[in-house]
Short mmCIF file of C-alpha atoms in Angstrom, two decimals:
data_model
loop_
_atom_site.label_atom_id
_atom_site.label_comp_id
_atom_site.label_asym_id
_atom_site.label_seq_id
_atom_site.Cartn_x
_atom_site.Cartn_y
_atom_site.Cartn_z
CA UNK F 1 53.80 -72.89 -22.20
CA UNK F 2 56.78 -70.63 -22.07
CA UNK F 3 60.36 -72.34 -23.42
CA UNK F 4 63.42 -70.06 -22.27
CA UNK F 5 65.58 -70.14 -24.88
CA UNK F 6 67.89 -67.80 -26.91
CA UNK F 7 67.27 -66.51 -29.99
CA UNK F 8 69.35 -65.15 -32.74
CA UNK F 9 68.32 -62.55 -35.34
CA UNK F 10 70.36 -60.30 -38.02
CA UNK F 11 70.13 -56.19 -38.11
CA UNK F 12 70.15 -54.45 -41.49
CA UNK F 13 73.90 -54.46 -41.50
CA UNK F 14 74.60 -58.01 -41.01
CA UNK F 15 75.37 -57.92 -37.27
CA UNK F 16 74.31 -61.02 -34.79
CA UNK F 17 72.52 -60.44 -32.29
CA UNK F 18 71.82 -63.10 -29.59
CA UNK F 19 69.14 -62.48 -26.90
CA UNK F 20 67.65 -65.05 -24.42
CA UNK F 21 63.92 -65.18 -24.82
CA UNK F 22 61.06 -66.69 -23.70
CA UNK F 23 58.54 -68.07 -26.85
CA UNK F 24 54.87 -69.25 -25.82
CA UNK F 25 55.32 -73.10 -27.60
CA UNK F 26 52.33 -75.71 -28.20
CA UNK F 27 52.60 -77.61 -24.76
CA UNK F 28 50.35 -80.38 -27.00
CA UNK F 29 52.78 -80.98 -29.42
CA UNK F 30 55.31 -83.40 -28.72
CA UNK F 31 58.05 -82.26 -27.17
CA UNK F 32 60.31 -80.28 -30.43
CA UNK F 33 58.11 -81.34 -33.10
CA UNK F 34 56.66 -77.13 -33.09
CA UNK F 35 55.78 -75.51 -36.12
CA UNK F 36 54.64 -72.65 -34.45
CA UNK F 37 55.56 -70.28 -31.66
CA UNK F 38 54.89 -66.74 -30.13
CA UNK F 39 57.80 -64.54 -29.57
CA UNK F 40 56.85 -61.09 -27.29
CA UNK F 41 59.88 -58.98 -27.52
CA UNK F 42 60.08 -56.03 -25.78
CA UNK F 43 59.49 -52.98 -28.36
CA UNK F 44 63.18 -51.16 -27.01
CA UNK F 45 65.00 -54.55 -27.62
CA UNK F 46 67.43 -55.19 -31.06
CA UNK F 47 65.54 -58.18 -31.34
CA UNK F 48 62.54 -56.07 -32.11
CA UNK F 49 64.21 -53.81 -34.50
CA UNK F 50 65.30 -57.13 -36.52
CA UNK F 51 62.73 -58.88 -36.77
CA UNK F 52 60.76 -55.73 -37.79
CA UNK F 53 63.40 -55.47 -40.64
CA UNK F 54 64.05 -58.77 -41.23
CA UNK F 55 61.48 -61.34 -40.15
CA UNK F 56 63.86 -64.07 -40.16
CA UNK F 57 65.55 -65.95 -37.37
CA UNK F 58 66.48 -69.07 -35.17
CA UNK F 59 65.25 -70.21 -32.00
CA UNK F 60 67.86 -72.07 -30.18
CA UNK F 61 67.55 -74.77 -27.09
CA UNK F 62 70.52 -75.27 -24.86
CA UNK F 63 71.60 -75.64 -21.44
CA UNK F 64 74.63 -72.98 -21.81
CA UNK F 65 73.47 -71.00 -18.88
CA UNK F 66 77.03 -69.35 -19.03
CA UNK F 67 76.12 -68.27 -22.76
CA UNK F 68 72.28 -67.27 -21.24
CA UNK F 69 73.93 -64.83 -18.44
CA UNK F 70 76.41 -63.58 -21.00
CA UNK F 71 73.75 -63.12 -23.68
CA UNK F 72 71.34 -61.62 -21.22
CA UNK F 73 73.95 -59.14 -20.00
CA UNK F 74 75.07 -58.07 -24.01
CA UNK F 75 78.38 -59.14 -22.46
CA UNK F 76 79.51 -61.26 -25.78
CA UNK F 77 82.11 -60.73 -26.86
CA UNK F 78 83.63 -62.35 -29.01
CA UNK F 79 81.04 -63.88 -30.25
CA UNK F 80 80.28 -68.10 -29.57
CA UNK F 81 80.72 -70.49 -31.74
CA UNK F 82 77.98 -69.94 -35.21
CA UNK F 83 77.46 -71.21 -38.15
CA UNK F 84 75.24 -70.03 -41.17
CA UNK F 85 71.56 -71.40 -41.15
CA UNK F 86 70.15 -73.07 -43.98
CA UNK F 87 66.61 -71.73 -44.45
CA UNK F 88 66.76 -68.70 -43.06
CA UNK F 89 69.39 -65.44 -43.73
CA UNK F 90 70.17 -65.91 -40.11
CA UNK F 91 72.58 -67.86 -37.49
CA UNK F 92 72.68 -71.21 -35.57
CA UNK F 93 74.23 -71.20 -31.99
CA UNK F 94 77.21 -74.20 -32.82
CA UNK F 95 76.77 -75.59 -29.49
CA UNK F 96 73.05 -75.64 -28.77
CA UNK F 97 71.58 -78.57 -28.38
CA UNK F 98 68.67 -77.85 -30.58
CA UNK F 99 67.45 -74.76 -33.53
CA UNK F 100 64.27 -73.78 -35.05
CA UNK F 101 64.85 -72.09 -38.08
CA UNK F 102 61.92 -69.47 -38.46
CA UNK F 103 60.31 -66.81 -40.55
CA UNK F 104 57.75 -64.53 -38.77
CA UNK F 105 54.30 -65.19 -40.39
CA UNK F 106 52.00 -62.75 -38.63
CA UNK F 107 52.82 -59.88 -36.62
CA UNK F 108 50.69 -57.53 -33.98
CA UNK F 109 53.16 -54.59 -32.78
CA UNK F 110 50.54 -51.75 -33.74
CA UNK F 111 49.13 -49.50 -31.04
CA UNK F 112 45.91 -50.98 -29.53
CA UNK F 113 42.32 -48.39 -29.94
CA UNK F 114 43.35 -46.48 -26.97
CA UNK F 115 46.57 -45.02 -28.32
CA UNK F 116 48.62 -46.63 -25.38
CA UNK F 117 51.50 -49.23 -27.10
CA UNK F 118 52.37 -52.13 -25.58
CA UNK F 119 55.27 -52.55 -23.79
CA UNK F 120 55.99 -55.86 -25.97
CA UNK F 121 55.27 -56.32 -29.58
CA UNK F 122 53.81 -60.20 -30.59
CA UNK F 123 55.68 -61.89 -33.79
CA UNK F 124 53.77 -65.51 -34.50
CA UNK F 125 56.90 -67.24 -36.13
CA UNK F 126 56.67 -70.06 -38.52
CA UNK F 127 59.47 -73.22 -38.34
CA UNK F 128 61.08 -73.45 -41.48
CA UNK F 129 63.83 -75.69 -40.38
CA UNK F 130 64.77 -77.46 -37.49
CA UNK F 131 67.65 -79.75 -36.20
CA UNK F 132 69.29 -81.48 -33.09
CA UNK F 133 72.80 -80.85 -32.15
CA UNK F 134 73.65 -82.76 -29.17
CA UNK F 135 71.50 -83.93 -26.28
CA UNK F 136 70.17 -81.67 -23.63
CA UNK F 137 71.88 -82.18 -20.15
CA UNK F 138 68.92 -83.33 -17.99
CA UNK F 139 67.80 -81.16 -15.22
CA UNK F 140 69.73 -79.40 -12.64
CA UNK F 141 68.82 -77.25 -9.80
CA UNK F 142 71.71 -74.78 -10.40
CA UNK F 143 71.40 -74.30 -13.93
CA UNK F 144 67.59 -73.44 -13.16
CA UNK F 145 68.72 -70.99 -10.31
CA UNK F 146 71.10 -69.20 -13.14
CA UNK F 147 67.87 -68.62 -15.04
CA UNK F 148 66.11 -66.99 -12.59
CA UNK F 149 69.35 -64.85 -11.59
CA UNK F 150 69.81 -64.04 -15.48
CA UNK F 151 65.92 -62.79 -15.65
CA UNK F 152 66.47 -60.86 -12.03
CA UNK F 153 69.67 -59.05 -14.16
CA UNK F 154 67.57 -57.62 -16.68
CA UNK F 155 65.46 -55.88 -14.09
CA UNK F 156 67.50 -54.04 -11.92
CA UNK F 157 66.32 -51.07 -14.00
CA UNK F 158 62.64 -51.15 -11.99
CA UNK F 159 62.98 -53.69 -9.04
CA UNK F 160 64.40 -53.36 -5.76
CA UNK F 161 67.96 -54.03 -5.86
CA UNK F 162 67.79 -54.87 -2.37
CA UNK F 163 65.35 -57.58 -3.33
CA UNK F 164 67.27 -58.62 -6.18
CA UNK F 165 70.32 -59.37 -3.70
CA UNK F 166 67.58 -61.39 -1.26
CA UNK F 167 66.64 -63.80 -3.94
CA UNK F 168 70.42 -64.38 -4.99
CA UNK F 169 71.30 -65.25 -1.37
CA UNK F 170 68.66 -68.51 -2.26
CA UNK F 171 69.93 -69.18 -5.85
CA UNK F 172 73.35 -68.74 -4.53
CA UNK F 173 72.44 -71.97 -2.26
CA UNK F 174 71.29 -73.82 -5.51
CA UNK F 175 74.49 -73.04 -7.08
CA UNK F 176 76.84 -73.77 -4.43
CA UNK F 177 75.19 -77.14 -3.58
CA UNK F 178 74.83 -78.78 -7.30
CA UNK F 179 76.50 -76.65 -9.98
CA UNK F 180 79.84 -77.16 -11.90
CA UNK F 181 81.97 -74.54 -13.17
CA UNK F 182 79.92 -73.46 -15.93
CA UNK F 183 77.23 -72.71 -13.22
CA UNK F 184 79.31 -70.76 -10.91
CA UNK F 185 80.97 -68.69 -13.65
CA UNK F 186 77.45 -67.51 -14.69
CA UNK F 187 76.46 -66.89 -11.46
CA UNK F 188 79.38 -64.92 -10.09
CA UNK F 189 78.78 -63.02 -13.22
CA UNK F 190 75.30 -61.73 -12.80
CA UNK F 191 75.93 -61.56 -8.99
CA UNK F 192 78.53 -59.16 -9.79
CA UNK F 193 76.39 -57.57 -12.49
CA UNK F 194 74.24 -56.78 -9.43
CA UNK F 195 76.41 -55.50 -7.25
CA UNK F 196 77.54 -53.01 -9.70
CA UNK F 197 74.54 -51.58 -10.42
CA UNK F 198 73.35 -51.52 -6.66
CA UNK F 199 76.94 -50.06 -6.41
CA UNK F 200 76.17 -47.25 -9.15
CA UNK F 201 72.53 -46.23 -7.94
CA UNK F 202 74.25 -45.63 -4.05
CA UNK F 203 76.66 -43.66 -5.65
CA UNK F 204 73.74 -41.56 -7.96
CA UNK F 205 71.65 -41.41 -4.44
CA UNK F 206 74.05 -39.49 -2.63
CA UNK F 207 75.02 -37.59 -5.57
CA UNK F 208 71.67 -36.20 -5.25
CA UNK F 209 71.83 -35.36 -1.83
#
């Protein structure tokens, strides 16, 4: 099963980096009680680089979609609230509602026989530590809807943006219907995300011309 989540990690320097991310988790275990989990980041992503250097991190659940669009964007700063984790040389989201401190134990990131790499490298992390924060909001349609819209953002690179635009005229229902303000402030954000980079390629298109 695939959590979405955000994860933190440290580069070589010091510097936080926050990334959403989606682990593969036991779906047998009880719900939280993991000692295990995949994390595929994408080989171009800081999250690779640190965990490459530093195979140390924390796993965070939360129902911050405004912090999940911001995060998924790189639009943070300043920073949210952190604070220093206790197993781990890492950091621990102050307002999640629940961490996995982890160390990677195994990792497969090497080319594959045929010489063609993976888009996405596979780090097998180990829990070290774990904790609860505060309880986890319950579901809501809108807050699911700003997932989807956050994971859209990240691929306006190679999908239609036109397309991109059709499936936010749905979510947009979603969030207009049952969100709050913490929904509607992430989703105006990625919508306008959108628009600017729909906004950029016209202007690159007829640039060409």
């Amino acid at each position: 099963m695939i959590l979405e989540g955000i994860v933190t990690t440290i580069s070589t320097t010091g510097a936080v980096n926050i990334a959403p991310m989606g682990p593969h988790v036991d779906d047998d275990a009880a719900v939280g009680e993991w000692t295990r989990f995949i994390l595929r980041p994408f080989r171009t992503s800081q999250t690779f680089a640190n965990l490459t250097a530093h195979g140390e991190g924390v796993l965070h659940v939360t129902d911050d979609v405004l912090l999940l669009a911001r995060s998924a964007l790189g639009m943070l700063d300043p920073l949210p609230p952190l604070r220093p984790a206790q197993k781990v040389r890492g950091w621990v989201l102050a307002d999640a509602c629940r961490f996995y401190e982890f160390r990677i134990a195994e990792r497969r990131d090497a080319a594959p026989t045929s010489g063609v790499a993976e888009e996405r490298a596979r780090f097998e992390a180990e829990v070290v530590h774990c904790g609860r924060l505060r309880d986890f909001f319950g579901f809501n349609r809108a807050k699911h809807a700003v997932v989807e819209a956050a994971i859209l953002a990240t691929r306006t690179a190679f999908l239609p943006l036109d397309a991109i635009e059709s499936e936010y005229r749905k979510l947009a229902v979603l969030v207009e219907k049952t969100g709050g303000p913490q929904e509607q402030a992430a989703f105006d954000l990625l919508r306008r995300y959108v628009q600017q980079a729909k906004e950029k390629q016209t202007k690159s298109n007829q640039a060409e011309v």
